[in-house]
mmCIF file with all atom_site columns, C-alpha atoms in Angstrom:
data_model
loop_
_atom_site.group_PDB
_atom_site.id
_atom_site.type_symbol
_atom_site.label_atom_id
_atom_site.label_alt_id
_atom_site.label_comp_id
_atom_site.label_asym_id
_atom_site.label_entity_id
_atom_site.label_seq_id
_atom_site.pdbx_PDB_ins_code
_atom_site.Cartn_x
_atom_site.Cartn_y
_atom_site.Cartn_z
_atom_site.occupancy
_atom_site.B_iso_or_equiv
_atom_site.pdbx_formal_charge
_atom_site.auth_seq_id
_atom_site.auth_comp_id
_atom_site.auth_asym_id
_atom_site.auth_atom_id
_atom_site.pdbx_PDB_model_num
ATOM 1   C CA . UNK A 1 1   ? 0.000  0.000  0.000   1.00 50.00 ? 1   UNK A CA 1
ATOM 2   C CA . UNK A 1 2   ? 2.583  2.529  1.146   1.00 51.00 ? 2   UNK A CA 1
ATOM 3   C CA . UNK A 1 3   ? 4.362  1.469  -2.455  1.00 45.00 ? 3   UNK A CA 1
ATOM 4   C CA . UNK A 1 4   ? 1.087  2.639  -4.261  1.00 44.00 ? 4   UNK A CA 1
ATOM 5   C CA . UNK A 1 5   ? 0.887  5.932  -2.069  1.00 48.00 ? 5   UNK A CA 1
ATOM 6   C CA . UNK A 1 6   ? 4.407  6.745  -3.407  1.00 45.00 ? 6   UNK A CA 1
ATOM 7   C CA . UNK A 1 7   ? 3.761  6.085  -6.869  1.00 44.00 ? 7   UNK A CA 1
ATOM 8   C CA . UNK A 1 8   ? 0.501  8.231  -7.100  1.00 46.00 ? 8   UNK A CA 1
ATOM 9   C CA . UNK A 1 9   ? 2.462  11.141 -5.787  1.00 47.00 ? 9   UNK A CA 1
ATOM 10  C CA . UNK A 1 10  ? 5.389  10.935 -8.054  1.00 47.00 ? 10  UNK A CA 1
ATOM 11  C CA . UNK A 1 11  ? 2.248  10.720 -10.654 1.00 45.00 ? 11  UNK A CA 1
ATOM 12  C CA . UNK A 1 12  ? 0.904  13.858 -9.246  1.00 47.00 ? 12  UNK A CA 1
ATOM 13  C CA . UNK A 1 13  ? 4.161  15.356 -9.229  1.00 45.00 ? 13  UNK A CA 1
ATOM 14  C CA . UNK A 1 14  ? 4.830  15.007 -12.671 1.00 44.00 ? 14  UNK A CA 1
ATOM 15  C CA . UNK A 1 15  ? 1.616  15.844 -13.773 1.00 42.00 ? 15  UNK A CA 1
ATOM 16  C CA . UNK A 1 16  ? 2.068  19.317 -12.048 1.00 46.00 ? 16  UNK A CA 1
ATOM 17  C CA . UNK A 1 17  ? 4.414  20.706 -14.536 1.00 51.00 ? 17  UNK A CA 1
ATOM 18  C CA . UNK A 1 18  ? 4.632  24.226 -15.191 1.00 53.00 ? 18  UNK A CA 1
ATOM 19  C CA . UNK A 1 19  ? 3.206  24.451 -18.842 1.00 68.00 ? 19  UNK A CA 1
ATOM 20  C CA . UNK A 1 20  ? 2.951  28.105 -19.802 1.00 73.00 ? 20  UNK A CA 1
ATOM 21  C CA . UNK A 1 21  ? -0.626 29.929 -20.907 1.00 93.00 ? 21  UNK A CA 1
ATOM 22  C CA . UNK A 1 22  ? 0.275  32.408 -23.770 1.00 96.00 ? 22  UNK A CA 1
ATOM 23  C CA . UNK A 1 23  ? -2.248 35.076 -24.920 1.00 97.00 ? 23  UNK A CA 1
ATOM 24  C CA . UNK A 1 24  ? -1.830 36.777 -28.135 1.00 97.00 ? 24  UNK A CA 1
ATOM 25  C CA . UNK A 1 25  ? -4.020 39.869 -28.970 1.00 97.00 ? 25  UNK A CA 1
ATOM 26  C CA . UNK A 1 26  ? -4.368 42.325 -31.499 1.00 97.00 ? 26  UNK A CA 1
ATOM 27  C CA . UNK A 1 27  ? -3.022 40.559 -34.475 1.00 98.00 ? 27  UNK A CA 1
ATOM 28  C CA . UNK A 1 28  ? -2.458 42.765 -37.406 1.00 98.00 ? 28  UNK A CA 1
ATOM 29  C CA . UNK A 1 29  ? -0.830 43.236 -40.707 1.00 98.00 ? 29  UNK A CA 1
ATOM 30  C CA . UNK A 1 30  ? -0.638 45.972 -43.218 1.00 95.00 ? 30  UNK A CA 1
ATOM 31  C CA . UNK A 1 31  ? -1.542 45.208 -46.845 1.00 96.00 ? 31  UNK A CA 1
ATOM 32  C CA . UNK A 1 32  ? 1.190  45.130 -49.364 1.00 91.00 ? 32  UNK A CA 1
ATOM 33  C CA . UNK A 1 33  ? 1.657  46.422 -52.613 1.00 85.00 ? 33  UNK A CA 1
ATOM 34  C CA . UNK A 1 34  ? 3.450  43.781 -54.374 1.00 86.00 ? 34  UNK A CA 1
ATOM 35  C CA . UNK A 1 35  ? 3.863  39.763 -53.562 1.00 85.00 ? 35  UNK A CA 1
ATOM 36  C CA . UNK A 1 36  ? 7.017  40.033 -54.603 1.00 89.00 ? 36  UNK A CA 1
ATOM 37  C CA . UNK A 1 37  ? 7.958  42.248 -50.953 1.00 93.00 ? 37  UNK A CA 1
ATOM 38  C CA . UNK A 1 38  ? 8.302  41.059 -47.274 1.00 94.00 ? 38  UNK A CA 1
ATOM 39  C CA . UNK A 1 39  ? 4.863  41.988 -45.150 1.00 95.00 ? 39  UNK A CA 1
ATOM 40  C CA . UNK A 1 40  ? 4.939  42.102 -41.674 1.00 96.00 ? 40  UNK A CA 1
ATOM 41  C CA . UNK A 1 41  ? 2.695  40.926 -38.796 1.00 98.00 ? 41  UNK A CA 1
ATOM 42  C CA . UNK A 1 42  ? 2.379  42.414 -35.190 1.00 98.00 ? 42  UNK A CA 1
ATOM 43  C CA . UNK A 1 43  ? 0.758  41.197 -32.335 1.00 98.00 ? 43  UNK A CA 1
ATOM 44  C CA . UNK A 1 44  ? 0.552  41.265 -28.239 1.00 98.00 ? 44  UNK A CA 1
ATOM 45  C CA . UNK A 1 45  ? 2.316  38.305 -26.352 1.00 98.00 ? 45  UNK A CA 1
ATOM 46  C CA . UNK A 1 46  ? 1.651  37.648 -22.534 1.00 97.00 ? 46  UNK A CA 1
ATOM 47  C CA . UNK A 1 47  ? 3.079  34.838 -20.932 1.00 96.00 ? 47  UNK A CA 1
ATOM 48  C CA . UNK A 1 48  ? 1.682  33.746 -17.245 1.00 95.00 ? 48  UNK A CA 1
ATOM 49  C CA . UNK A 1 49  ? 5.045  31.591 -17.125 1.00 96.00 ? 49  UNK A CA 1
ATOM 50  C CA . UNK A 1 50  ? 8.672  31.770 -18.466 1.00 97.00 ? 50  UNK A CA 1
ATOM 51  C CA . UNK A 1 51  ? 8.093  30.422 -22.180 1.00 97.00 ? 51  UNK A CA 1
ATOM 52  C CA . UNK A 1 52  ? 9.792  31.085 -25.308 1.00 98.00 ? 52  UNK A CA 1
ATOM 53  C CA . UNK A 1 53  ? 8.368  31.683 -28.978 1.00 98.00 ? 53  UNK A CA 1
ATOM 54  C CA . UNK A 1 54  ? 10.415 29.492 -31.652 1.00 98.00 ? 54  UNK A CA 1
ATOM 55  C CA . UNK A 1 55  ? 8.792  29.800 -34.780 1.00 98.00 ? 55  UNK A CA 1
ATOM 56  C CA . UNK A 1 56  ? 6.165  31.161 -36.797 1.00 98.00 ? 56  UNK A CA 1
ATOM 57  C CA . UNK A 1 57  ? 3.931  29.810 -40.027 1.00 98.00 ? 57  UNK A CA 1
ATOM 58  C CA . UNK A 1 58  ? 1.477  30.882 -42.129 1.00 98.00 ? 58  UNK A CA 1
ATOM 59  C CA . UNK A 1 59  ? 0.278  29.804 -45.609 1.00 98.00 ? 59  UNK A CA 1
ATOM 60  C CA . UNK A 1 60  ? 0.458  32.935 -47.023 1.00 98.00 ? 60  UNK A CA 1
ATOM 61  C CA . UNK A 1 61  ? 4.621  32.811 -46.866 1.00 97.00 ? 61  UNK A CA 1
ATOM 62  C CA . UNK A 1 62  ? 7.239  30.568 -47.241 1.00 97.00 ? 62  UNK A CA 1
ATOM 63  C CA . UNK A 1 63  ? 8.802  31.676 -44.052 1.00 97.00 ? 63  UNK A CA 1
ATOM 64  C CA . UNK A 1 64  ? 8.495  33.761 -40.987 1.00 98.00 ? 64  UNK A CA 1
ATOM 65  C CA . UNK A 1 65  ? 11.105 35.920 -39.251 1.00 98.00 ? 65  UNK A CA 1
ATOM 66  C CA . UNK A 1 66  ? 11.288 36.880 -35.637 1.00 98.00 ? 66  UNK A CA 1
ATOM 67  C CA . UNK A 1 67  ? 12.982 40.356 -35.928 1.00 97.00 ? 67  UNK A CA 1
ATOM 68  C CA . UNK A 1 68  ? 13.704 42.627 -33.369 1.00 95.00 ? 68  UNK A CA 1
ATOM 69  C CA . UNK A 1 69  ? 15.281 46.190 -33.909 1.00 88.00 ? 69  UNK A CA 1
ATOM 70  C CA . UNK A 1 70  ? 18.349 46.959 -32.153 1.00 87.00 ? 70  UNK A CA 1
ATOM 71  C CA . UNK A 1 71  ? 20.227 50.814 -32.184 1.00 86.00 ? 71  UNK A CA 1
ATOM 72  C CA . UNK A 1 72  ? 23.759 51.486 -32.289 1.00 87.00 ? 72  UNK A CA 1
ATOM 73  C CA . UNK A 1 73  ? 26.072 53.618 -30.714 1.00 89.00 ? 73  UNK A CA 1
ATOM 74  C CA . UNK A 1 74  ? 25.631 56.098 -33.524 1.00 89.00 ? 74  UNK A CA 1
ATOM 75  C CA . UNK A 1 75  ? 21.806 56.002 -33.320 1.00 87.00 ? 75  UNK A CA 1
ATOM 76  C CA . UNK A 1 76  ? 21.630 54.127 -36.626 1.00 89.00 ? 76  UNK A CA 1
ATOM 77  C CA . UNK A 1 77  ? 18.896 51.512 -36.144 1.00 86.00 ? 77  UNK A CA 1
ATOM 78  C CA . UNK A 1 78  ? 18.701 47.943 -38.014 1.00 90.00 ? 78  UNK A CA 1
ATOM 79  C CA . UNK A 1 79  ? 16.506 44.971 -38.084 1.00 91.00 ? 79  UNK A CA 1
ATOM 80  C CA . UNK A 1 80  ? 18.285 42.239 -36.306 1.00 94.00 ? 80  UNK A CA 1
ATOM 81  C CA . UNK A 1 81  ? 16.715 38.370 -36.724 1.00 96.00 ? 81  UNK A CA 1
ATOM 82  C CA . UNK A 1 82  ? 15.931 36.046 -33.658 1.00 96.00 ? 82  UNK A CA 1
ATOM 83  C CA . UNK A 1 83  ? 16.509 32.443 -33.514 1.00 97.00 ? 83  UNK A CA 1
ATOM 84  C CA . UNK A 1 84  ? 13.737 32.437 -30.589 1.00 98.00 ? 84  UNK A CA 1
ATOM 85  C CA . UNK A 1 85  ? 11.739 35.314 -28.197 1.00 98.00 ? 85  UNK A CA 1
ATOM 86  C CA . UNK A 1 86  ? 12.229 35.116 -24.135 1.00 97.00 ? 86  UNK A CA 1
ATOM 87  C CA . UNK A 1 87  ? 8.868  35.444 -22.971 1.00 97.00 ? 87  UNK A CA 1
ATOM 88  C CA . UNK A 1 88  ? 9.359  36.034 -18.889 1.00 96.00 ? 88  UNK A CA 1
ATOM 89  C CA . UNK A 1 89  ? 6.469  35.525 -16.597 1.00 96.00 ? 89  UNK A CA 1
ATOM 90  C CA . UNK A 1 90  ? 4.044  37.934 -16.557 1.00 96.00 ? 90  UNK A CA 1
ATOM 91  C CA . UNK A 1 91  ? 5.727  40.467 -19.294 1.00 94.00 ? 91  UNK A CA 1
ATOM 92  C CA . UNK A 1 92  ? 4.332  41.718 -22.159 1.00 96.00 ? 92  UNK A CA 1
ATOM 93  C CA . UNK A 1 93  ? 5.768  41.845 -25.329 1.00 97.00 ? 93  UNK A CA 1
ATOM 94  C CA . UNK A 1 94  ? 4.746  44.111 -28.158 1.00 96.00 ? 94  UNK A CA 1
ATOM 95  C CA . UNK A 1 95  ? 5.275  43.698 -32.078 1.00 97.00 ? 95  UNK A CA 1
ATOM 96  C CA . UNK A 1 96  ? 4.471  46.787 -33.316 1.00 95.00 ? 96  UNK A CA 1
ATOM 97  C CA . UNK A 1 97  ? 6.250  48.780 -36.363 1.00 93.00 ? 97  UNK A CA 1
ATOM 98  C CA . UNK A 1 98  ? 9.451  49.875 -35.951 1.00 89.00 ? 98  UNK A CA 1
ATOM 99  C CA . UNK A 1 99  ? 9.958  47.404 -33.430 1.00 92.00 ? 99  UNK A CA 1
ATOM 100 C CA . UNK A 1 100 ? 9.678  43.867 -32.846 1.00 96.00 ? 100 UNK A CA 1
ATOM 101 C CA . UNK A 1 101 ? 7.403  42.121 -35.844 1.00 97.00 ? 101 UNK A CA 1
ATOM 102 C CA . UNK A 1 102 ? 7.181  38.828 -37.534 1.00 98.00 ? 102 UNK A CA 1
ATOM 103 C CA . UNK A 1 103 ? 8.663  39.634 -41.278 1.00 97.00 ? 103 UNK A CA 1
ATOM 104 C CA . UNK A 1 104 ? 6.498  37.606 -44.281 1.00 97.00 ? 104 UNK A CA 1
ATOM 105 C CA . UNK A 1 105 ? 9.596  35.934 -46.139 1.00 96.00 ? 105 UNK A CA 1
ATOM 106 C CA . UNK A 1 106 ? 8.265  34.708 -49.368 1.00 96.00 ? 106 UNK A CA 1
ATOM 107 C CA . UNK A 1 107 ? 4.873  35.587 -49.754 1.00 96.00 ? 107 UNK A CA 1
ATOM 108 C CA . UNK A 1 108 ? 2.464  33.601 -52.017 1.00 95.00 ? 108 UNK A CA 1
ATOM 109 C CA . UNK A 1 109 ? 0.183  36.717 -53.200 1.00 95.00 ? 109 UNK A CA 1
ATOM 110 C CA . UNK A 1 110 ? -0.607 40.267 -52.175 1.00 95.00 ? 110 UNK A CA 1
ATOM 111 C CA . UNK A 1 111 ? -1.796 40.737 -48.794 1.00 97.00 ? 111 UNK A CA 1
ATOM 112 C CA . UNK A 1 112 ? -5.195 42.498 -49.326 1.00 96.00 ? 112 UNK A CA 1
ATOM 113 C CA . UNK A 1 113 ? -6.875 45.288 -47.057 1.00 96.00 ? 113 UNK A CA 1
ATOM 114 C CA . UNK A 1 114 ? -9.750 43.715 -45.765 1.00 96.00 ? 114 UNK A CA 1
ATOM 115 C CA . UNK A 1 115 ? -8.534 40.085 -45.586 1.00 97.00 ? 115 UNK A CA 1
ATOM 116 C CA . UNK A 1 116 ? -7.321 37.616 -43.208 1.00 98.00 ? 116 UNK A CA 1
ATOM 117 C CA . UNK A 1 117 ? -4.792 35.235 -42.783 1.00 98.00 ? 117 UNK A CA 1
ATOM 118 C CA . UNK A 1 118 ? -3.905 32.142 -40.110 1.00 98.00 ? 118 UNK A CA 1
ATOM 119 C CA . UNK A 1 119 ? -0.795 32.727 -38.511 1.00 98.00 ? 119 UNK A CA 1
ATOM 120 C CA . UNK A 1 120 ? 0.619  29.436 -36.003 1.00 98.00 ? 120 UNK A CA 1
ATOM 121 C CA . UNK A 1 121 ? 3.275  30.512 -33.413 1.00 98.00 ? 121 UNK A CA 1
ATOM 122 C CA . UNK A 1 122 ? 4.571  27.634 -31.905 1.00 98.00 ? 122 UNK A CA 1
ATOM 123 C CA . UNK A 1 123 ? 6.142  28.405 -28.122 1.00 98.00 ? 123 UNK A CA 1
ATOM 124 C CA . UNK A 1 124 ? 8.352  26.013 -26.228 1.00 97.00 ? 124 UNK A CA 1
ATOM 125 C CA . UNK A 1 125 ? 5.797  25.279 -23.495 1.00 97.00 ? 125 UNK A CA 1
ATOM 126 C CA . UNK A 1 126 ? 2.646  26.486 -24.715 1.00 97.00 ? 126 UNK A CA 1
ATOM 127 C CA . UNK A 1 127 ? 2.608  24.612 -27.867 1.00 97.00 ? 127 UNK A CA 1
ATOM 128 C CA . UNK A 1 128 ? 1.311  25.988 -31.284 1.00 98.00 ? 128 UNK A CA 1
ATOM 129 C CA . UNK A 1 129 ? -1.209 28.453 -31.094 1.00 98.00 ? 129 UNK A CA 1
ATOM 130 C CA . UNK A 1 130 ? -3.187 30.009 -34.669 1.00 98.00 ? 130 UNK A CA 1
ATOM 131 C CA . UNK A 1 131 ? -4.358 32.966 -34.779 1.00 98.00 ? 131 UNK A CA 1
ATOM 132 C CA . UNK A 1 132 ? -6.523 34.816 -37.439 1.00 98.00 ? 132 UNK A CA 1
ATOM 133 C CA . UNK A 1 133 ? -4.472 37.752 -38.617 1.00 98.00 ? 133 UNK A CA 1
ATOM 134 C CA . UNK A 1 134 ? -6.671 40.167 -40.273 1.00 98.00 ? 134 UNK A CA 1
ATOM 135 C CA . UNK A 1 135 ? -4.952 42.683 -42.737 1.00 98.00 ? 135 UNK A CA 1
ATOM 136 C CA . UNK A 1 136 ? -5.398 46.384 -42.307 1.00 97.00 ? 136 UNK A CA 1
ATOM 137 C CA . UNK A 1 137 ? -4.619 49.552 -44.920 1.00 95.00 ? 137 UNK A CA 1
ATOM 138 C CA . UNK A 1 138 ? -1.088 50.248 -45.873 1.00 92.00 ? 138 UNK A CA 1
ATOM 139 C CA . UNK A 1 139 ? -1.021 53.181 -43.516 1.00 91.00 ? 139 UNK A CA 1
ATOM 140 C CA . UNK A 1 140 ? -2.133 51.481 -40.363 1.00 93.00 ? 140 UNK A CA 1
ATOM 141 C CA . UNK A 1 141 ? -0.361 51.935 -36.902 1.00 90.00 ? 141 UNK A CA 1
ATOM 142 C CA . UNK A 1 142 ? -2.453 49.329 -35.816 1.00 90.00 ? 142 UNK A CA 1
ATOM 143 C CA . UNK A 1 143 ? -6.333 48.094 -34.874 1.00 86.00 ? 143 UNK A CA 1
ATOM 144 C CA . UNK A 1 144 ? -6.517 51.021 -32.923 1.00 76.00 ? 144 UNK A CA 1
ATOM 145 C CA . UNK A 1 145 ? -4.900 52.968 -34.754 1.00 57.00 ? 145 UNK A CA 1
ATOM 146 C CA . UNK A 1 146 ? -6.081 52.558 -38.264 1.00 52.00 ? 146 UNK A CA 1
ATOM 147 C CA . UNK A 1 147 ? -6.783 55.786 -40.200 1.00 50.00 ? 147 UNK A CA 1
#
């Protein structure tokens, strides 16, 4: 008996481990002018526990790129790729232009003002997640912000 008592509480034990809940909010993309240029998406990320983004795919591009912007000594900034995105516990991380974003490598057609498109981001923890991306004018700052 005490044998059984010690298995159902390694059980329990194991069955207790931290898996991450990731929210993502305010997907959004700005429509393109030729097929034959990156897009970009932006979103919200929130994390309730240390978790890490490793990829992204959509069927609207070949590829996906994490990118991050990063500004030099001499104020000049750049786009700088990311293998994978920290997401600490409890922070909130924005992709937003001129920023952080998720650059459309590859894409299959125009994106279209008006449309939508699935994007999966798959997290170490949380798993893959879809999301529908809908695609806003070319001057858009954002779903609040759209002119």
């Amino acid at each position: 008996m005490r044998l059984l008592s010690f298995l159902f509480c390694g059980l329990a034990l194991l069955s207790t481990e931290v898996t991450a809940d990731v929210s993502v909010s305010d997907p959004w993309a700005r429509s393109s002018i030729l097929a034959s240029r990156p897009g970009a998406a932006y979103l919200t990320l929130r994390s309730d526990a240390d978790d890490r983004l490793l990829s992204a795919t959509t069927p609207v591009a070949d590829h996906v790129m994490i990118h991050a912007s990063e500004t030099d000594a001499d104020s000049v900034t750049r786009m700088i790729h990311l293998d994978a995105l920290d997401l600490g516990a409890g922070q909130t991380v924005r992709f937003s232009p001129g920023g952080m974003h998720l650059m459309l490598m590859g894409l299959a057609g125009r994106l279209d003002e008006s449309a939508s498109f699935p994007l999966t981001l798959t997290f170490e923890r949380a798993g893959a997640i879809t999301v529908e991306v809908p695609v806003l004018g070319v001057a858009a700052t954002g779903p609040e912000g759209e002119p």
